[in-house]
Short mmCIF file of C-alpha atoms and ligand atoms in Angstrom, two decimals:
data_model
loop_
_atom_site.label_atom_id
_atom_site.label_comp_id
_atom_site.label_asym_id
_atom_site.label_seq_id
_atom_site.Cartn_x
_atom_site.Cartn_y
_atom_site.Cartn_z
CA MET E 1 21.06 10.18 -4.33
CA SER E 2 20.32 6.47 -3.68
CA GLY E 3 23.86 5.22 -4.65
CA VAL E 4 24.35 2.30 -6.67
CA VAL E 5 21.85 -0.09 -5.73
CA LYS E 6 18.25 0.92 -6.88
CA ARG E 7 15.62 1.37 -4.10
CA ILE E 8 12.15 0.19 -4.83
CA ALA E 9 9.08 0.62 -2.72
CA LEU E 10 6.45 -2.18 -2.90
CA TYR E 11 2.92 -0.64 -2.08
CA GLY E 12 0.19 -3.20 -1.77
CA GLY E 13 -3.24 -2.65 -1.05
CA SER E 14 -6.78 -2.80 -2.59
CA PHE E 15 -6.89 0.70 -3.91
CA ASP E 16 -10.56 0.98 -4.13
CA PRO E 17 -10.10 3.74 -5.17
CA VAL E 18 -6.58 4.99 -5.08
CA HIS E 19 -6.69 8.40 -3.20
CA THR E 20 -4.31 11.18 -2.08
CA GLY E 21 -3.31 9.24 1.04
CA HIS E 22 -1.67 6.60 -1.28
CA THR E 23 -0.14 9.10 -3.66
CA SER E 24 1.07 11.36 -0.97
CA VAL E 25 2.70 8.38 0.86
CA ALA E 26 4.46 7.45 -2.34
CA ARG E 27 5.50 11.03 -2.94
CA ASN E 28 6.74 11.72 0.47
CA LEU E 29 8.68 8.40 0.83
CA SER E 30 10.32 8.80 -2.58
CA GLU E 31 11.79 12.10 -0.97
CA LEU E 32 12.73 10.72 2.29
CA PHE E 33 14.27 7.43 1.33
CA ALA E 34 15.29 8.54 -2.15
CA LEU E 35 13.53 5.93 -3.81
CA ASP E 36 14.02 5.12 -7.44
CA GLU E 37 10.58 3.45 -7.96
CA VAL E 38 7.33 2.94 -6.28
CA LEU E 39 5.39 -0.09 -7.41
CA PHE E 40 1.81 -0.21 -6.65
CA ILE E 41 0.56 -3.69 -6.35
CA PRO E 42 -3.15 -3.81 -6.22
CA ALA E 43 -4.37 -7.04 -4.61
CA HIS E 44 -7.33 -9.28 -5.28
CA VAL E 45 -8.75 -8.38 -2.01
CA ALA E 46 -7.37 -7.29 1.41
CA PRO E 47 -8.00 -9.71 4.28
CA HIS E 48 -10.09 -7.41 6.27
CA LYS E 49 -12.39 -6.43 3.48
CA ARG E 50 -13.93 -9.97 3.05
CA ASP E 51 -17.33 -8.51 4.35
CA ARG E 52 -17.96 -6.57 0.99
CA LYS E 53 -17.57 -6.88 -2.73
CA VAL E 54 -14.77 -5.10 -4.17
CA THR E 55 -14.45 -3.28 -7.47
CA PRO E 56 -13.30 -5.66 -10.17
CA ALA E 57 -9.53 -5.71 -10.35
CA LEU E 58 -9.28 -4.14 -13.85
CA GLN E 59 -11.10 -1.10 -12.83
CA ARG E 60 -8.94 -0.71 -9.62
CA TYR E 61 -5.87 -1.21 -11.84
CA ALA E 62 -7.12 1.35 -14.30
CA MET E 63 -7.60 3.88 -11.67
CA LEU E 64 -4.14 3.25 -10.50
CA ALA E 65 -2.68 3.63 -13.92
CA LEU E 66 -4.47 7.11 -14.22
CA ALA E 67 -3.22 8.32 -10.97
CA THR E 68 0.39 7.53 -11.59
CA GLN E 69 0.48 8.28 -15.12
CA ASN E 70 2.34 11.59 -14.66
CA GLU E 71 4.70 10.31 -12.02
CA PRO E 72 7.67 8.57 -13.82
CA ARG E 73 8.75 6.75 -10.72
CA PHE E 74 5.56 5.36 -10.05
CA ARG E 75 4.38 1.91 -11.65
CA VAL E 76 1.67 -0.32 -11.30
CA SER E 77 2.16 -3.93 -10.99
CA SER E 78 -0.19 -6.78 -12.10
CA ILE E 79 1.83 -9.32 -10.46
CA GLU E 80 -0.96 -10.20 -7.91
CA LEU E 81 -3.99 -9.88 -10.38
CA ASP E 82 -2.20 -12.05 -12.84
CA ALA E 83 -1.54 -14.67 -10.50
CA PRO E 84 -4.40 -17.31 -10.73
CA GLU E 85 -3.89 -18.54 -7.15
CA ARG E 86 -4.53 -15.36 -5.65
CA PRO E 87 -1.46 -14.92 -3.76
CA TYR E 88 -0.65 -13.75 -0.25
CA THR E 89 1.89 -11.12 0.26
CA VAL E 90 4.48 -13.67 1.49
CA GLU E 91 4.30 -15.26 -2.10
CA THR E 92 4.41 -12.03 -4.06
CA LEU E 93 7.42 -10.86 -1.95
CA GLY E 94 9.04 -14.06 -2.52
CA ARG E 95 8.59 -13.49 -6.33
CA LEU E 96 9.52 -9.87 -6.39
CA GLN E 97 12.87 -10.72 -4.20
CA GLU E 98 13.72 -13.34 -6.94
CA THR E 99 13.09 -10.81 -9.63
CA LEU E 100 13.73 -7.41 -8.60
CA GLY E 101 15.55 -8.05 -5.28
CA ARG E 102 18.60 -9.39 -6.97
CA GLU E 103 19.65 -5.87 -8.05
CA ALA E 104 17.40 -3.56 -6.01
CA ARG E 105 16.90 -2.89 -2.28
CA LEU E 106 13.12 -3.56 -1.62
CA PHE E 107 10.95 -1.67 0.94
CA PHE E 108 7.44 -3.04 1.60
CA VAL E 109 5.34 0.13 2.39
CA MET E 110 2.31 -0.04 4.73
CA GLY E 111 -0.03 2.22 6.73
CA ALA E 112 -0.31 2.16 10.30
CA ASP E 113 -3.76 0.27 10.26
CA SER E 114 -1.87 -2.60 8.28
CA TRP E 115 0.91 -2.52 10.75
CA THR E 116 -1.51 -3.00 13.67
CA GLU E 117 -3.02 -6.03 12.17
CA ILE E 118 0.11 -7.37 10.63
CA ARG E 119 -0.24 -10.57 12.77
CA THR E 120 -3.23 -11.64 10.84
CA TRP E 121 -1.21 -11.80 7.66
CA ARG E 122 0.05 -15.23 6.36
CA GLU E 123 3.48 -15.89 7.67
CA TRP E 124 3.73 -12.36 8.95
CA GLU E 125 7.08 -12.67 10.66
CA ARG E 126 8.54 -14.17 7.39
CA VAL E 127 6.81 -11.21 5.47
CA LEU E 128 8.74 -8.92 7.79
CA GLU E 129 11.90 -10.71 7.07
CA MET E 130 11.69 -10.86 3.33
CA ALA E 131 12.13 -7.17 2.82
CA GLU E 132 12.70 -3.92 4.73
CA HIS E 133 9.59 -2.27 5.56
CA ILE E 134 8.24 1.24 5.97
CA VAL E 135 5.25 1.83 8.07
CA VAL E 136 3.54 5.09 7.71
CA THR E 137 1.48 6.92 10.38
CA ARG E 138 -2.38 7.22 9.59
CA PRO E 139 -4.73 9.46 11.60
CA GLY E 140 -6.68 7.41 14.01
CA TYR E 141 -4.12 4.48 14.37
CA GLU E 142 -1.42 4.11 17.01
CA LEU E 143 1.84 3.50 15.83
CA ASP E 144 3.26 1.09 18.57
CA ALA E 145 5.03 -2.14 18.49
CA SER E 146 3.35 -3.96 21.37
CA HIS E 147 1.77 -6.46 19.20
CA VAL E 148 4.90 -8.01 17.70
CA THR E 149 7.62 -10.11 18.92
CA GLU E 150 10.74 -8.79 20.78
CA ALA E 151 12.76 -10.08 17.79
CA VAL E 152 10.77 -7.93 15.42
CA ARG E 153 10.81 -5.02 17.87
CA GLU E 154 14.65 -5.04 17.87
CA ARG E 155 14.49 -4.30 13.97
CA ILE E 156 12.64 -1.17 14.34
CA VAL E 157 13.86 2.12 13.55
CA ASP E 158 11.68 5.13 14.46
CA VAL E 159 12.47 7.82 11.88
CA ARG E 160 9.49 9.99 12.87
CA GLY E 161 10.45 13.55 12.39
CA ALA E 162 13.74 12.64 10.79
CA THR E 163 15.19 14.53 7.86
CA ARG E 164 16.38 13.15 4.65
CA GLU E 165 20.05 13.14 5.99
CA THR E 166 19.07 11.07 9.09
CA VAL E 167 16.99 8.62 7.25
CA GLU E 168 19.95 8.16 4.69
CA ARG E 169 22.40 7.53 7.70
CA GLU E 170 20.13 5.09 8.99
CA LEU E 171 19.86 3.29 5.58
CA ALA E 172 23.60 3.17 5.30
CA ARG E 173 23.77 1.15 8.43
CA GLU E 174 24.32 -2.54 7.44
CA GLU E 175 22.55 -4.33 10.17
CA GLY E 176 19.93 -6.41 8.47
CA ARG E 177 16.46 -5.69 7.30
CA LYS E 178 14.96 -2.99 9.27
CA ILE E 179 11.48 -1.70 9.87
CA TYR E 180 11.14 2.03 9.60
CA LEU E 181 8.53 3.92 11.32
CA THR E 182 7.78 7.20 9.49
CA ASP E 183 5.57 10.10 9.86
CA ALA E 184 5.97 11.00 6.19
CA VAL E 185 2.09 11.59 5.87
CA GLU E 186 -0.70 12.60 7.99
CA LEU E 187 -3.72 12.65 5.96
CA ASP E 188 -6.95 11.54 7.08
CA VAL E 189 -8.47 9.97 3.97
CA SER E 190 -9.66 6.45 3.43
CA ALA E 191 -11.23 4.66 0.39
CA THR E 192 -14.10 3.55 2.49
CA ALA E 193 -14.92 7.33 3.19
CA ILE E 194 -14.82 8.11 -0.48
CA ARG E 195 -17.03 5.17 -1.40
CA GLU E 196 -19.42 6.15 1.00
CA ALA E 197 -19.58 9.79 -0.01
CA VAL E 198 -20.14 8.60 -3.60
CA ARG E 199 -22.99 6.38 -2.36
CA LYS E 200 -24.67 9.09 -0.51
CA GLY E 201 -24.31 11.40 -3.41
CA ALA E 202 -21.96 13.76 -1.50
CA ALA E 203 -19.13 12.88 -3.67
CA SER E 204 -18.01 16.16 -5.34
CA GLU E 205 -16.02 17.53 -2.48
CA MET E 206 -14.52 14.50 -1.29
CA LEU E 207 -13.54 13.59 -5.02
CA GLU E 208 -12.12 16.90 -5.39
CA ARG E 209 -9.92 16.86 -2.30
CA PHE E 210 -8.96 13.25 -2.25
CA VAL E 211 -8.87 11.71 -5.63
CA ALA E 212 -7.03 12.64 -8.71
CA PRO E 213 -9.23 14.37 -11.29
CA GLU E 214 -8.76 11.53 -13.91
CA VAL E 215 -9.76 8.96 -11.24
CA ALA E 216 -12.74 11.09 -10.18
CA ASP E 217 -13.92 11.14 -14.00
CA PHE E 218 -13.39 7.47 -14.01
CA ILE E 219 -15.64 6.95 -10.91
CA ARG E 220 -18.26 9.05 -12.27
CA LYS E 221 -17.91 7.68 -15.97
CA TYR E 222 -18.33 4.07 -14.80
CA ARG E 223 -20.69 4.86 -12.14
CA LEU E 224 -18.47 3.12 -9.36
CA TYR E 225 -19.68 3.03 -5.69
CA ARG E 226 -23.27 3.87 -6.41
CA ASN E 227 -24.93 0.65 -5.05
CA THR E 228 -25.95 0.71 -1.18
CA HIS E 229 -23.99 -2.75 -0.85
CA GLU E 230 -20.76 -1.51 -1.74
CA THR E 231 -19.85 -2.23 -5.50
CA GLU E 232 -21.19 -5.00 -7.34
CA SER E 233 -18.45 -7.31 -8.49
CA PHE E 234 -18.23 -8.45 -11.94
CA GLU E 235 -16.15 -11.32 -10.96
CA ALA E 236 -19.13 -13.53 -10.16
CA GLY E 237 -18.57 -16.37 -8.08
CA SER E 238 -15.11 -15.63 -7.10
CA GLN E 239 -14.22 -15.78 -3.52
CA ASP E 240 -12.44 -13.07 -1.74
CA GLU E 241 -9.03 -13.90 -0.89
CA ALA E 242 -6.71 -12.70 1.83
CA ARG E 243 -3.77 -10.60 0.67
CA GLY E 244 -1.68 -10.26 3.72
P1 ATP X 1 -10.28 0.99 2.82
O1 ATP X 1 -10.80 2.22 3.32
O2 ATP X 1 -11.13 0.38 1.60
O3 ATP X 1 -9.75 0.03 3.95
P2 ATP X 1 -7.71 2.23 2.37
O4 ATP X 1 -8.06 3.69 2.26
O5 ATP X 1 -7.15 1.72 3.73
O6 ATP X 1 -8.89 1.53 1.95
P3 ATP X 1 -6.12 0.55 1.10
O7 ATP X 1 -6.01 0.24 -0.49
O8 ATP X 1 -6.58 -0.68 1.78
O9 ATP X 1 -6.89 1.93 1.18
O10 ATP X 1 -4.47 0.98 1.58
C1 ATP X 1 -3.22 0.43 1.05
C2 ATP X 1 -2.26 0.65 1.98
O11 ATP X 1 -2.06 2.20 1.85
C3 ATP X 1 -2.38 0.09 3.31
O12 ATP X 1 -1.18 -0.15 3.89
C4 ATP X 1 -2.80 1.40 4.14
O13 ATP X 1 -2.47 1.37 5.47
C5 ATP X 1 -2.21 2.61 3.35
N1 ATP X 1 -2.91 3.73 3.54
C6 ATP X 1 -4.35 3.91 3.05
N2 ATP X 1 -4.55 5.22 3.16
C7 ATP X 1 -3.69 5.83 3.90
C8 ATP X 1 -3.44 7.16 4.63
N3 ATP X 1 -4.47 8.11 4.40
N4 ATP X 1 -2.26 7.37 5.44
C9 ATP X 1 -1.31 6.38 5.27
N5 ATP X 1 -1.43 5.12 4.68
C10 ATP X 1 -2.56 4.90 4.13
#
């Protein structure tokens, strides 16, 4: 379907925990963009999450591995977690362009909330130029482009409501790196809501609806998200780092 060049989506986030919002995004975009692979890239910490301690990276990675195990096209990358310097997206994208980008077409995936705050990311304009991007709608967030520059706006392709065929036609145009706005998923779920539900002892329904069974078992087994002040980090003394 995807022609000769492999298409790989890069999906960064804190995934604390990974939920059905994330996996639906990955699944629906795989369909719509005929992706060969979705690479989940857990970050040390996302920039807007500095006010709380996050779950240890290993546990977030483990939950991602459990949630993606049965999806041959989904993989988890430790590229950011392995990097001692705690890289920003601009650095990670640079490394992935050098390795995967030689043979594959790379799409960076983000939700509408990340898109809204893209200007807070380090070298955000460069980030947007280093790959193609797919922005996904998210309930409660506007998907507009008033916050970006004219040059960035010109690269936006709105494929909301589009069929696979239309998207394919858009992808076939060779006009440089685009930013695709999609409505591939409209699912009102966040990791914050899941953590809160667990903390309040009201987790059963949330976990059942929005978290893979294996991940729900992991959360229970390791008693994640029970503390009032979010999860205690095992990475004592570590400094939260911006991801974007
Ligand atoms: P938190 O509630 O802790 O902020 P989150 O649910 O937003 O977490 P992240 O791990 O921060 O999850 O998200 C990673 C990426 O997935 C981000 O680009 C985010 O916008 C996107 N995303 C998360 N949930 C959804 C959703 N329900 N619909 C669309 N995109 C989503």
